[in-house]
Amino acid sequence: MDRDEDNYYGKHGEPRKFDPKFRGPIHNRHCTDIICCVIFIVVILGYIALGVVAWVHGDPRKVIYPTDSYGQFCGQRDTLNENKTILFYFNILKCASPVVLINLQCPTTQLCVSKCPDRFATYIDVQASYRYRPDQWNYFRQFCKPGFNNPRKSVAQVLRDEDCPSMIIPSRPFLKRCFPDFSTKNGVLTVANQTTFKDGRGKTRNVTDLREAANGINNVLDARSVGMKIFEDYAISWYWILIGLFIAMMLSLLFLVLLRFTAGVLFWIFIFGVIGIIGYGIWHCYWEYDHLKGIPGSDLTVYDIGFQTDFKVYLQLRQTWLAFMIILCGVEVIIILMLIFLRNRIRIAIALLKEGSRAIGYIMSTLFYPIVTFLLIAICISYWAVTAVFLATSGEPVYKVMANQTLCKYANLTCDPETFNTTNVTKLCPGAQCTFAFYGGEGLYHKYIFIFQLANAFVFLWLVNFAIALGQCTLAGAFASYYWAYRKPADIPLWPLFSSFGRAIRYHTGSLAFGALILAIVQLIRVILEYLDHKLKGTQNSFTRFLLCCLKCCFWCLEKFLKFINRNAYIMIAIYGKNFCTSAKEAFFLLMRNVVRVAVLDKVTDFLLFLGKILVAGGVGVLAFFFFTQRIPVFAQEVPMLNYYWVPLLTVIIGSYLVAHGFFSVYAMCVDTLFLCFCEDLERNDGSTAKPYFMSASLHRILGKKKLSPKKAVG
């Protein structure tokens, strides 16, 4: 009998004190980690207040609608721009990059228009012909500043004051902005089938001057075209996608049910398959080693030929195949020895997997609890995103001096558009304008926008981790109720899942929030490190990059460790109802006393669940491939006409994997809970009449303990 199967003593040598009347999850509980619970509630109220303040100050129209040079929204209802939904740039050459157009303000007048220009024209030509061709002037005037109707004003003054653009070129709206209508003709870049155009300042320009804009815009437009086709494919195939996901759900359920009977078979088939493959590798290496005997040059060593870029050279040496054979023999021996010495623990792991399948069969409602977790996380994500948008759009319009002269000392200074014409700026800097720059402010609220965004991200991480913790604790309580039922399923309490959920919310909100808080702090630090790494990518300081890399690695490991500890702490909380720190400590030492079993169980569980995900996603994916490519004659007439058949196919495969992951995460939580209960059962009881085991008969037989009582054996 192994040491970790005996009773244990405390850290000072005294026997561990167990309640002899313990029969599973304690129902007479008290609230734990009350201080953290109060802080958590206060933070939630503060988060709601932050959302309200952001809603008051923010304006998402700043994201939806483009803004002209006067800070007015294009297309906004009940304004002069209600029917002018598109933004027009006077001189597109000054802001050729579409990224600049969308994210920054160009140093040119921006105007809201109802439609983009559809022809080439210059102000010089229009002014010269406005008397006998007024229709050209009337068309060109709609791209001038509102109210301007003075074609007799000199060209120099019009261009200086930017009353009208010097030119207009054929454009098309994209992202509610007028972009040049680029196209290619015989491999030559053109605009409306022309390769040159007049810039309105006496020069003839080539459309290649807009190549930077053309490349970016054409790529984006191509992406938009692909996006529209993908949307069409989703619109006509969503019904079949849902059917595929439903099939994935049924296959996941079937796999979990069959694990009760096939867990051991699948595992041993895989193990012996690996042993057989390695054995074949050993034989092949020996065959190659023997086949090269007597061939000139094959007896050379790797040291003799030195470093070679062509790996095939090494395959001509007997020493290479001898090394491969020795390595494979070593791996084979290690695997066989591990199977010999860990065979009992492997049998326990497989028995726990089967027991997990049986537990889920009795508490089927647990399979659908991930929907609750998904909805809670979806609410958190939605609230975070909306709050982030409102915070980002908080502020009043900020106007700055936009000067054509590079030496103007007032350039980029803030200004007031209502009093700008009465200042000396227009005299000292001819052509300067007070134009809209961005949204911001100098108030206390606007100064701390970044801090608010950081707080928004932190509370979001805290809430998401709390939702996950609540799910883990709820499932652990339900499955612990199954394990500690002396007669299964007769002693399983009524509605174990709902009872466990109620206990977690009523008594342990503070403990779950405490664990989620620790994890959220580490995750926020990781986000900050990623941000710093992104900002410092261009730096040449090797030490800084090395330090950041080390910090990122350390905090990644810390996050993984904390997730492992938190998960098992929540299980102990669900069983005993103690606070987070005590539960985490007891779970950690319990696992350390059974560290070999933990390692074996984790690997066996991970392998079987990964195999299940691959089987479900692969099986449904193959079926979807044959369906959407019309290779199933029975359903050939039902297949919708698609632009890209891979769109619904990839959606079904990824969706099936996520569906399987959702179901199998419940199963993994079940196995982890049963394992901790199993370890506690071994330390708490001895199989006697006074202290009977609560484990199943199969686990009992594997351990070789005393026979179960007749009543237990029947159960």
XYZ file of C-alpha atoms in Angstrom:
715
model
C 0.000 0.000 0.000
C 1.448 3.391 -1.011
C 2.174 6.086 1.482
C -0.231 8.522 -0.174
C -3.052 6.080 0.481
C -2.614 6.192 4.276
C -3.878 8.702 6.796
C -1.753 11.799 7.121
C -0.573 13.995 9.971
C -0.513 17.759 10.304
C 2.579 19.907 10.031
C 3.233 19.626 13.794
C 2.790 15.850 13.917
C -0.764 15.819 15.257
C -3.371 13.685 13.475
C -5.556 15.500 10.950
C -8.931 16.250 12.474
C -11.752 14.937 10.324
C -15.449 15.172 10.955
C -16.635 11.549 11.253
C -20.113 12.653 10.175
C -18.862 14.262 6.968
C -21.082 13.265 4.051
C -20.086 15.562 1.210
C -20.584 19.284 0.514
C -21.403 21.077 3.758
C -24.811 22.744 3.753
C -24.539 24.678 7.039
C -22.085 27.288 5.804
C -21.109 30.833 6.601
C -20.039 33.684 4.320
C -16.352 33.663 3.422
C -13.976 36.511 2.519
C -16.601 39.115 3.407
C -14.209 42.060 3.001
C -13.386 41.039 -0.562
C -17.092 40.540 -1.243
C -17.835 44.101 -0.068
C -14.961 45.473 -2.169
C -16.184 43.490 -5.170
C -19.710 44.903 -4.842
C -18.347 48.443 -4.422
C -16.169 47.989 -7.522
C -19.172 46.783 -9.524
C -21.163 49.849 -8.423
C -18.193 52.040 -9.335
C -17.973 50.286 -12.694
C -21.622 51.051 -13.320
C -20.987 54.675 -12.313
C -18.028 54.821 -14.717
C -20.275 53.554 -17.501
C -22.886 56.213 -16.680
C -20.293 59.010 -16.645
C -18.824 57.762 -19.918
C -22.341 57.608 -21.382
C -22.961 61.223 -20.342
C -19.712 62.575 -21.754
C -19.185 60.207 -24.674
C -20.753 60.367 -28.089
C -20.458 57.238 -30.274
C -21.551 59.301 -33.257
C -17.933 60.427 -33.405
C -17.094 56.858 -34.400
C -20.109 56.283 -36.649
C -20.136 59.588 -38.516
C -17.186 61.346 -40.167
C -16.527 64.905 -38.964
C -15.909 67.933 -41.169
C -13.468 70.771 -40.526
C -16.033 72.513 -38.303
C -16.590 69.558 -35.961
C -20.006 68.789 -37.432
C -21.145 65.233 -38.159
C -21.874 64.194 -41.709
C -25.333 62.647 -42.023
C -26.533 63.627 -38.548
C -30.295 64.028 -38.322
C -31.918 67.418 -37.747
C -28.817 69.306 -38.927
C -27.773 70.999 -42.148
C -25.685 67.907 -42.923
C -28.576 65.455 -42.593
C -28.512 64.616 -46.313
C -24.753 65.048 -46.607
C -23.446 61.717 -45.384
C -20.037 61.606 -47.116
C -16.820 63.429 -46.238
C -14.975 65.171 -49.084
C -11.308 66.259 -48.960
C -10.338 69.434 -50.820
C -6.847 68.155 -51.645
C -6.592 64.387 -51.457
C -2.891 64.603 -52.337
C -2.164 65.924 -48.836
C -3.514 62.785 -47.193
C -3.024 59.937 -49.604
C -2.904 57.126 -47.035
C -6.333 55.743 -46.157
C -5.093 55.056 -42.631
C -4.427 58.783 -42.192
C -7.804 59.620 -43.653
C -9.658 57.420 -41.204
C -7.686 57.951 -38.012
C -6.142 61.426 -38.271
C -7.050 64.849 -39.620
C -5.543 65.862 -42.943
C -4.076 69.337 -43.423
C -6.818 70.276 -45.863
C -10.418 71.431 -45.651
C -12.936 68.636 -45.136
C -16.535 69.063 -46.178
C -19.734 67.035 -45.883
C -21.312 66.324 -49.290
C -24.278 64.325 -50.519
C -22.290 62.519 -53.215
C -18.724 62.216 -54.429
C -17.465 63.884 -57.638
C -17.924 61.839 -60.796
C -15.751 63.863 -63.182
C -12.467 65.736 -63.547
C -12.684 69.503 -63.122
C -10.547 72.396 -61.871
C -11.666 75.666 -60.327
C -9.677 77.628 -62.932
C -11.568 76.013 -65.833
C -14.952 76.287 -64.137
C -14.459 79.966 -63.293
C -13.410 80.752 -66.852
C -16.595 79.214 -68.291
C -19.220 79.909 -65.610
C -20.948 82.634 -67.662
C -21.761 80.503 -70.694
C -21.782 77.132 -68.900
C -23.480 77.774 -65.547
C -24.285 74.068 -65.133
C -20.568 73.314 -64.598
C -20.356 76.004 -61.919
C -23.486 74.747 -60.190
C -22.046 71.216 -60.116
C -18.619 72.335 -58.878
C -20.145 74.682 -56.257
C -21.583 71.785 -54.237
C -18.004 70.870 -53.293
C -17.237 74.396 -52.065
C -17.873 75.778 -48.623
C -21.584 76.204 -47.811
C -22.880 79.579 -48.968
C -19.993 80.330 -51.310
C -21.326 81.536 -54.674
C -18.861 84.076 -55.959
C -17.209 82.802 -59.156
C -15.804 86.282 -59.747
C -13.484 86.013 -56.756
C -9.904 85.654 -57.910
C -8.466 82.160 -58.116
C -5.571 83.072 -55.815
C -7.944 84.312 -53.108
C -10.237 81.295 -53.425
C -7.360 78.862 -53.077
C -5.811 80.917 -50.266
C -9.035 80.956 -48.241
C -9.880 77.408 -49.384
C -13.376 78.428 -50.377
C -13.352 75.748 -53.068
C -11.063 72.860 -53.956
C -8.516 73.505 -56.680
C -9.685 70.315 -58.401
C -12.130 67.479 -58.165
C -11.499 63.969 -59.418
C -13.852 61.024 -59.970
C -14.318 59.348 -56.593
C -16.439 56.744 -54.902
C -17.554 56.592 -51.264
C -15.893 54.151 -48.921
C -16.239 54.257 -45.148
C -18.361 57.372 -45.775
C -15.400 59.184 -47.336
C -14.647 60.104 -50.941
C -11.720 58.125 -52.305
C -10.327 58.419 -55.857
C -11.918 55.883 -58.199
C -8.768 53.935 -58.994
C -8.633 51.135 -61.516
C -6.071 49.434 -63.709
C -6.150 49.252 -67.489
C -3.668 46.930 -69.186
C -1.630 46.968 -66.015
C -1.557 50.788 -65.889
C -3.034 52.689 -62.959
C -5.864 54.997 -64.052
C -8.614 57.193 -62.658
C -11.718 57.148 -64.838
C -9.578 55.647 -67.630
C -7.145 58.577 -67.481
C -3.525 58.426 -66.425
C -3.061 62.178 -65.886
C -5.099 65.012 -64.402
C -4.821 68.759 -63.772
C -4.192 69.747 -60.169
C -5.853 73.159 -60.544
C -2.613 74.991 -59.879
C -1.260 75.004 -63.417
C 0.336 71.556 -63.302
C -0.521 68.237 -64.939
C -0.060 65.371 -62.527
C 0.167 61.617 -63.043
C -2.230 59.398 -61.143
C 0.794 57.498 -59.883
C 1.210 60.431 -57.465
C -1.676 58.763 -55.631
C -0.133 55.306 -55.779
C 0.173 55.054 -52.005
C -3.510 55.792 -51.626
C -4.367 53.572 -54.581
C -2.595 50.538 -53.180
C -4.126 50.876 -49.756
C -7.615 51.673 -51.000
C -7.723 48.922 -53.605
C -6.651 46.379 -51.015
C -9.341 47.559 -48.634
C -11.953 47.568 -51.378
C -10.968 44.040 -52.385
C -11.332 43.025 -48.756
C -14.762 44.655 -48.677
C -15.802 42.701 -51.775
C -14.651 39.453 -50.193
C -16.425 40.440 -46.994
C -19.705 40.965 -48.832
C -19.429 37.550 -50.480
C -18.695 35.941 -47.123
C -21.745 37.660 -45.650
C -23.863 36.337 -48.517
C -22.566 32.819 -47.880
C -23.513 33.084 -44.222
C -26.948 34.440 -45.119
C -27.844 31.412 -47.266
C -26.040 28.682 -45.296
C -26.719 29.564 -41.655
C -29.404 26.881 -41.422
C -26.982 24.133 -42.422
C -24.295 25.558 -40.137
C -26.668 25.240 -37.175
C -27.434 21.655 -38.201
C -23.692 20.924 -38.253
C -23.256 22.415 -34.774
C -26.223 20.394 -33.510
C -24.583 17.227 -34.865
C -21.368 18.252 -33.072
C -23.321 18.642 -29.827
C -24.862 15.182 -30.180
C -21.466 13.630 -30.996
C -19.937 15.318 -27.938
C -22.687 13.926 -25.725
C -22.250 10.481 -27.280
C -18.476 10.583 -26.743
C -18.891 11.502 -23.068
C -21.382 8.684 -22.560
C -19.158 6.152 -24.327
C -16.118 7.150 -22.254
C -17.629 5.091 -19.458
C -16.983 2.012 -21.600
C -14.139 3.048 -23.928
C -11.787 5.255 -21.851
C -9.437 2.389 -21.052
C -9.597 0.911 -24.543
C -8.805 4.254 -26.242
C -5.909 4.968 -23.901
C -4.256 1.546 -24.207
C -4.731 1.490 -27.990
C -2.878 4.804 -28.163
C -0.111 3.672 -25.795
C 0.520 0.385 -27.592
C 0.306 2.224 -30.901
C 3.092 4.575 -29.767
C 5.157 1.608 -28.564
C 4.631 -0.127 -31.910
C 5.585 2.966 -33.919
C 8.745 3.475 -31.881
C 9.529 -0.224 -32.256
C 9.206 0.102 -36.021
C 11.493 3.136 -35.856
C 14.110 1.093 -34.001
C 13.918 -1.676 -36.614
C 14.153 0.821 -39.495
C 17.190 2.510 -37.934
C 18.892 -0.879 -37.533
C 18.037 -1.784 -41.142
C 19.559 1.477 -42.427
C 22.591 0.980 -40.179
C 23.132 -2.535 -41.514
C 22.360 -1.555 -45.130
C 25.115 1.110 -45.142
C 27.719 -1.425 -44.026
C 30.546 -1.625 -46.543
C 29.473 1.481 -48.522
C 32.449 3.850 -48.989
C 32.264 6.884 -46.731
C 29.474 5.549 -44.517
C 31.866 4.844 -41.637
C 32.848 8.503 -41.334
C 31.752 10.326 -38.171
C 29.733 13.507 -37.862
C 32.860 15.196 -36.528
C 34.749 14.206 -39.695
C 32.321 15.884 -42.121
C 31.596 18.886 -39.907
C 28.573 21.124 -40.301
C 26.548 20.619 -43.515
C 23.468 22.568 -44.625
C 22.159 19.542 -46.526
C 20.747 17.190 -43.895
C 20.733 14.295 -46.374
C 24.519 14.088 -46.024
C 24.146 12.919 -42.424
C 21.685 10.210 -43.486
C 24.488 8.535 -45.442
C 26.434 7.878 -42.231
C 26.045 4.718 -40.129
C 26.751 6.763 -37.009
C 23.604 8.849 -37.598
C 21.308 5.827 -37.714
C 23.053 4.299 -34.721
C 22.387 7.471 -32.730
C 18.722 7.482 -33.824
C 18.394 3.830 -32.811
C 19.915 4.452 -29.361
C 17.607 7.439 -28.756
C 14.494 5.505 -29.789
C 15.541 2.545 -27.641
C 15.918 4.857 -24.675
C 12.450 6.365 -25.261
C 10.959 2.882 -25.650
C 12.515 1.671 -22.409
C 11.343 4.788 -20.524
C 7.751 4.363 -21.741
C 7.690 0.659 -20.842
C 9.166 1.315 -17.374
C 6.643 4.101 -16.761
C 3.806 1.764 -17.714
C 5.149 -0.919 -15.365
C 5.631 1.341 -12.341
C 2.611 3.606 -12.947
C 0.185 0.940 -14.071
C -1.893 1.168 -10.898
C -2.137 4.958 -11.092
C -3.059 4.749 -14.768
C -5.832 2.316 -13.872
C -7.048 4.772 -11.218
C -7.011 7.628 -13.748
C -9.011 5.590 -16.261
C -11.445 4.552 -13.514
C -11.926 8.222 -12.567
C -12.601 9.063 -16.221
C -15.254 6.370 -16.345
C -16.658 7.609 -13.047
C -16.817 11.129 -14.488
C -18.885 9.879 -17.417
C -21.212 8.119 -14.965
C -21.545 11.288 -12.836
C -22.480 13.414 -15.824
C -25.035 10.794 -16.788
C -26.745 11.299 -13.427
C -26.469 15.131 -13.502
C -27.067 15.929 -17.192
C -27.967 19.559 -16.455
C -24.262 20.279 -15.851
C -23.569 19.879 -19.566
C -25.579 23.001 -20.307
C -24.138 25.195 -17.548
C -21.394 26.547 -19.888
C -24.231 28.460 -21.593
C -24.662 30.456 -18.361
C -20.934 31.183 -18.222
C -20.972 32.188 -21.895
C -23.863 34.617 -21.328
C -22.157 36.190 -18.303
C -18.908 36.648 -20.225
C -20.840 38.034 -23.222
C -22.459 40.627 -20.937
C -19.047 41.583 -19.532
C -17.538 41.927 -22.992
C -20.475 44.002 -24.251
C -20.385 46.369 -21.263
C -16.617 46.741 -21.513
C -16.752 47.460 -25.258
C -19.573 50.011 -24.956
C -17.862 51.753 -22.033
C -14.550 51.826 -23.911
C -16.225 53.402 -26.948
C -17.978 56.063 -24.865
C -14.751 56.834 -23.004
C -12.839 57.086 -26.277
C -15.431 59.499 -27.692
C -15.594 61.713 -24.612
C -14.632 65.348 -24.980
C -15.463 68.557 -26.790
C -14.296 69.531 -30.268
C -10.752 70.916 -30.234
C -9.863 73.322 -33.050
C -6.332 74.098 -34.208
C -4.757 76.544 -36.622
C -4.154 74.869 -39.985
C -1.635 76.915 -41.966
C -0.330 76.375 -45.481
C 2.921 78.114 -44.572
C 5.377 75.894 -42.769
C 6.951 78.835 -40.910
C 3.713 80.069 -39.363
C 4.301 80.271 -35.611
C 0.597 79.788 -34.882
C 0.387 76.442 -36.676
C -1.166 73.632 -34.621
C -2.140 75.990 -31.795
C -5.663 75.783 -30.425
C -8.134 78.364 -31.620
C -11.772 79.424 -31.430
C -13.544 79.302 -34.813
C -16.045 81.987 -33.766
C -13.374 84.626 -33.028
C -10.628 83.370 -35.325
C -11.318 85.860 -38.149
C -10.913 88.783 -35.736
C -7.393 87.784 -34.707
C -4.089 88.644 -36.356
C -3.417 85.048 -37.318
C -5.016 85.411 -40.764
C -2.843 88.456 -41.441
C 0.425 86.951 -40.277
C -0.321 83.575 -41.836
C -2.353 84.121 -45.048
C -4.644 81.201 -45.782
C -4.583 79.898 -42.198
C -7.832 78.390 -40.933
C -9.246 77.359 -37.582
C -10.281 73.779 -38.287
C -11.467 70.868 -36.206
C -8.595 68.629 -34.989
C -9.931 66.045 -32.526
C -12.122 65.514 -29.503
C -10.631 66.190 -26.109
C -10.612 68.690 -23.292
C -8.670 70.201 -20.427
C -11.103 69.284 -17.639
C -10.416 66.884 -14.792
C -12.466 64.125 -16.427
C -10.650 64.393 -19.746
C -7.234 64.342 -18.084
C -7.924 60.932 -16.575
C -9.464 59.251 -19.619
C -6.484 56.888 -19.877
C -6.813 55.931 -16.193
C -10.516 55.258 -16.740
C -9.740 53.056 -19.732
C -7.214 51.139 -17.637
C -9.785 50.715 -14.851
C -12.336 49.587 -17.425
C -9.956 46.884 -18.662
C -9.046 45.761 -15.138
C -12.624 45.418 -13.887
C -13.504 43.635 -17.126
C -10.793 41.036 -16.463
C -11.957 40.717 -12.856
C -15.583 40.126 -13.855
C -14.677 37.600 -16.567
C -12.524 35.620 -14.144
C -15.314 35.779 -11.570
C -17.812 34.362 -14.084
C -15.401 31.502 -14.832
C -14.795 30.923 -11.101
C -18.527 30.852 -10.425
C -18.966 28.186 -13.089
C -16.115 26.068 -11.761
C -17.334 26.265 -8.157
C -20.916 25.482 -9.179
C -19.926 22.413 -11.189
C -17.533 21.256 -8.451
C -20.310 21.411 -5.867
C -22.660 19.405 -8.069
C -20.113 16.661 -8.808
C -18.960 16.544 -5.194
C -22.580 15.863 -4.238
C -22.415 12.845 -6.534
C -19.158 11.481 -5.128
C -20.101 11.828 -1.466
C -23.457 10.114 -2.002
C -23.062 6.803 -0.189
C -25.625 5.048 -2.373
C -25.498 6.267 -5.965
C -27.775 7.595 -7.313
C -30.279 7.225 -4.459
C -28.415 9.591 -2.086
C -27.685 12.289 -4.684
C -29.549 15.419 -3.489
C -32.357 16.894 -5.552
C -31.260 19.568 -8.052
C -27.543 19.392 -7.162
C -26.519 21.942 -9.792
C -28.979 24.637 -8.685
C -28.200 23.980 -5.009
C -24.473 24.348 -5.708
C -25.047 27.567 -7.652
C -27.077 28.998 -4.784
C -24.388 28.113 -2.222
C -21.650 29.668 -4.360
C -23.541 32.950 -4.790
C -24.887 33.185 -1.248
C -21.810 32.226 0.760
C -18.718 32.371 -1.418
C -18.982 35.437 -3.674
C -16.099 36.997 -1.729
C -13.861 33.939 -2.078
C -14.532 33.628 -5.807
C -13.932 37.368 -6.239
C -10.664 37.069 -4.280
C -9.336 34.345 -6.567
C -10.517 36.220 -9.652
C -8.844 39.417 -8.380
C -5.431 37.779 -8.053
C -5.698 36.357 -11.557
C -6.942 39.676 -13.005
C -3.950 41.556 -11.561
C -1.513 39.141 -13.216
C -3.407 39.325 -16.515
C -3.407 43.135 -16.442
C 0.362 43.105 -15.887
C 0.688 40.768 -18.886
C -1.403 43.169 -20.998
C 0.828 46.082 -19.962
C 3.952 44.068 -20.786
C 2.538 43.214 -24.222
C 1.806 46.915 -24.775
C 5.334 47.904 -23.773
C 6.786 45.166 -25.979
C 4.746 46.465 -28.922
C 5.936 50.019 -28.294
C 9.587 49.027 -27.892
C 9.787 46.707 -30.882
C 11.832 49.211 -32.843
C 14.363 49.774 -30.095
C 17.888 48.485 -30.471
C 18.391 47.917 -26.734
C 18.965 44.175 -26.477
C 18.866 44.189 -22.679
C 15.420 45.813 -22.649
C 14.042 43.275 -25.107
C 15.590 40.410 -23.099
C 14.161 41.758 -19.831
C 10.689 42.140 -21.338
C 10.862 38.629 -22.775
C 11.809 37.221 -19.359
C 9.037 39.140 -17.613
C 6.453 37.988 -20.145
C 7.562 34.379 -19.732
C 7.509 34.588 -15.923
C 4.051 36.130 -15.753
C 2.735 33.624 -18.286
C 3.941 30.803 -16.052
C 2.519 32.573 -12.989
C -0.881 32.918 -14.670
C -0.934 29.202 -15.562
C 0.017 28.253 -11.993
C -2.633 30.543 -10.491
C -5.309 29.113 -12.774
C -4.383 25.622 -11.601
C -4.419 26.620 -7.922
C -7.653 28.628 -8.262
C -9.432 25.778 -10.004
C -8.643 23.329 -7.193
C -9.307 25.964 -4.520
C -12.815 26.452 -5.911
C -13.370 22.696 -5.651
C -12.396 22.748 -1.971
C -14.615 25.795 -1.418
C -17.533 23.935 -2.999
C -16.946 20.936 -0.695
C -15.995 22.452 2.665
C -17.156 26.078 2.416
C -13.883 27.564 3.723
C -12.293 30.837 2.616
C -10.118 31.125 -0.464
C -6.676 31.077 1.151
C -7.455 28.084 3.364
C -9.017 26.203 0.464
C -6.093 26.980 -1.834
C -3.586 25.823 0.813
C -5.444 22.574 1.531
C -5.918 21.849 -2.181
C -2.251 22.513 -2.910
C -0.923 20.222 -0.170
C -3.483 17.552 -0.983
C -2.299 17.585 -4.598
C 1.357 17.571 -3.545
C 0.714 14.465 -1.454
C -0.680 12.849 -4.603
C 1.594 14.531 -7.141
C 2.206 11.393 -9.222
C -1.489 10.671 -9.484
C -2.091 14.313 -10.453
C 0.442 14.117 -13.290
C -0.890 10.800 -14.601
C -4.540 11.862 -14.374
C -3.883 15.209 -16.091
C -2.060 13.611 -19.014
C -4.590 10.809 -19.470
C -7.497 13.265 -19.256
C -5.864 15.787 -21.601
C -5.168 13.084 -24.162
C -8.669 11.596 -24.166
C -10.406 14.991 -24.265
C -8.108 16.233 -27.023
C -8.830 13.058 -28.953
C -12.549 13.658 -28.443
C -12.315 17.258 -29.713
C -10.403 16.126 -32.793
C -12.880 13.313 -33.467
C -15.907 15.602 -33.126
C -14.476 18.533 -35.102
C -12.863 16.256 -37.719
C -15.920 14.053 -38.140
C -18.336 16.949 -38.521
C -15.798 18.764 -40.733
C -15.513 15.806 -43.133
C -19.291 15.503 -43.265
C -19.618 19.245 -43.943
C -16.952 19.077 -46.662
C -18.777 16.312 -48.524
C -22.067 18.188 -48.106
C -20.981 21.674 -49.238
C -18.975 20.239 -52.170
C -22.098 18.315 -53.330
C -20.478 14.900 -52.894
C -23.459 13.419 -51.049
C -25.940 12.491 -53.830
C -28.946 12.395 -51.492
C -28.476 16.054 -50.477
C -26.936 17.365 -53.714
C -30.067 19.381 -54.552
C -30.220 20.925 -51.080
C -26.743 22.445 -51.115
C -26.900 26.273 -51.405
C -24.933 28.061 -54.135
C -21.926 29.560 -52.379
C -19.182 31.982 -53.357
C -16.709 30.219 -51.071
C -17.647 26.794 -49.758
C -14.856 27.052 -47.180
C -16.742 29.810 -45.321
C -19.472 27.577 -43.831
C -17.010 24.661 -43.741
C -14.501 26.477 -41.510
C -17.343 27.876 -39.424
C -18.706 24.382 -38.822
C -15.247 22.973 -37.971
C -14.312 25.790 -35.574
C -17.813 25.874 -34.113
C -17.794 22.098 -33.609
C -14.455 22.312 -31.816
C -15.799 25.067 -29.532
C -18.981 23.088 -28.853
C -16.916 20.018 -27.978
C -14.623 22.180 -25.827
C -17.641 23.498 -23.911
C -18.963 20.022 -23.154
C -15.548 18.560 -22.402
C -14.658 21.433 -20.047
C -17.538 20.240 -17.871
C -16.139 16.723 -18.053
C -12.645 17.925 -17.118
C -14.079 19.799 -14.135
C -15.956 16.650 -13.144
C -12.802 14.520 -13.252
C -10.783 17.082 -11.259
C -13.517 17.278 -8.614
C -13.827 13.507 -8.348
C -10.051 13.218 -8.056
C -9.842 15.622 -5.102
C -12.791 13.889 -3.480
C -11.055 10.545 -4.093
C -7.859 11.752 -2.402
C -9.860 13.129 0.515
C -11.756 9.858 0.747
C -8.501 7.904 1.038
C -7.159 10.170 3.789
C -10.455 10.520 5.644
C -11.685 6.911 5.621
C -10.235 3.427 5.923
C -13.000 1.220 4.528
C -14.216 0.074 7.933
C -17.813 0.089 9.023
C -17.206 3.257 11.016
C -15.336 4.964 8.186
C -16.531 3.452 4.900
C -15.192 4.570 1.531
C -17.437 6.655 -0.702
C -15.585 5.719 -3.891
C -17.155 3.507 -6.529
C -16.744 -0.266 -6.491
C -14.365 -0.170 -9.493
C -11.970 2.239 -7.738
C -12.228 0.156 -4.615
C -11.196 -3.006 -6.467
C -8.235 -1.278 -8.115
C -6.890 -0.179 -4.738
C -7.222 -3.712 -3.360
C -8.925 -2.469 -0.214
C -11.318 -4.316 1.996
C -14.554 -5.320 0.429
C -17.298 -2.799 0.414
C -20.222 -3.265 2.712
C -23.161 -5.052 1.073
C -25.186 -1.861 1.033
C -22.387 0.028 -0.721
C -21.796 -2.722 -3.249
C -25.438 -2.641 -4.245
C -25.321 1.127 -4.652
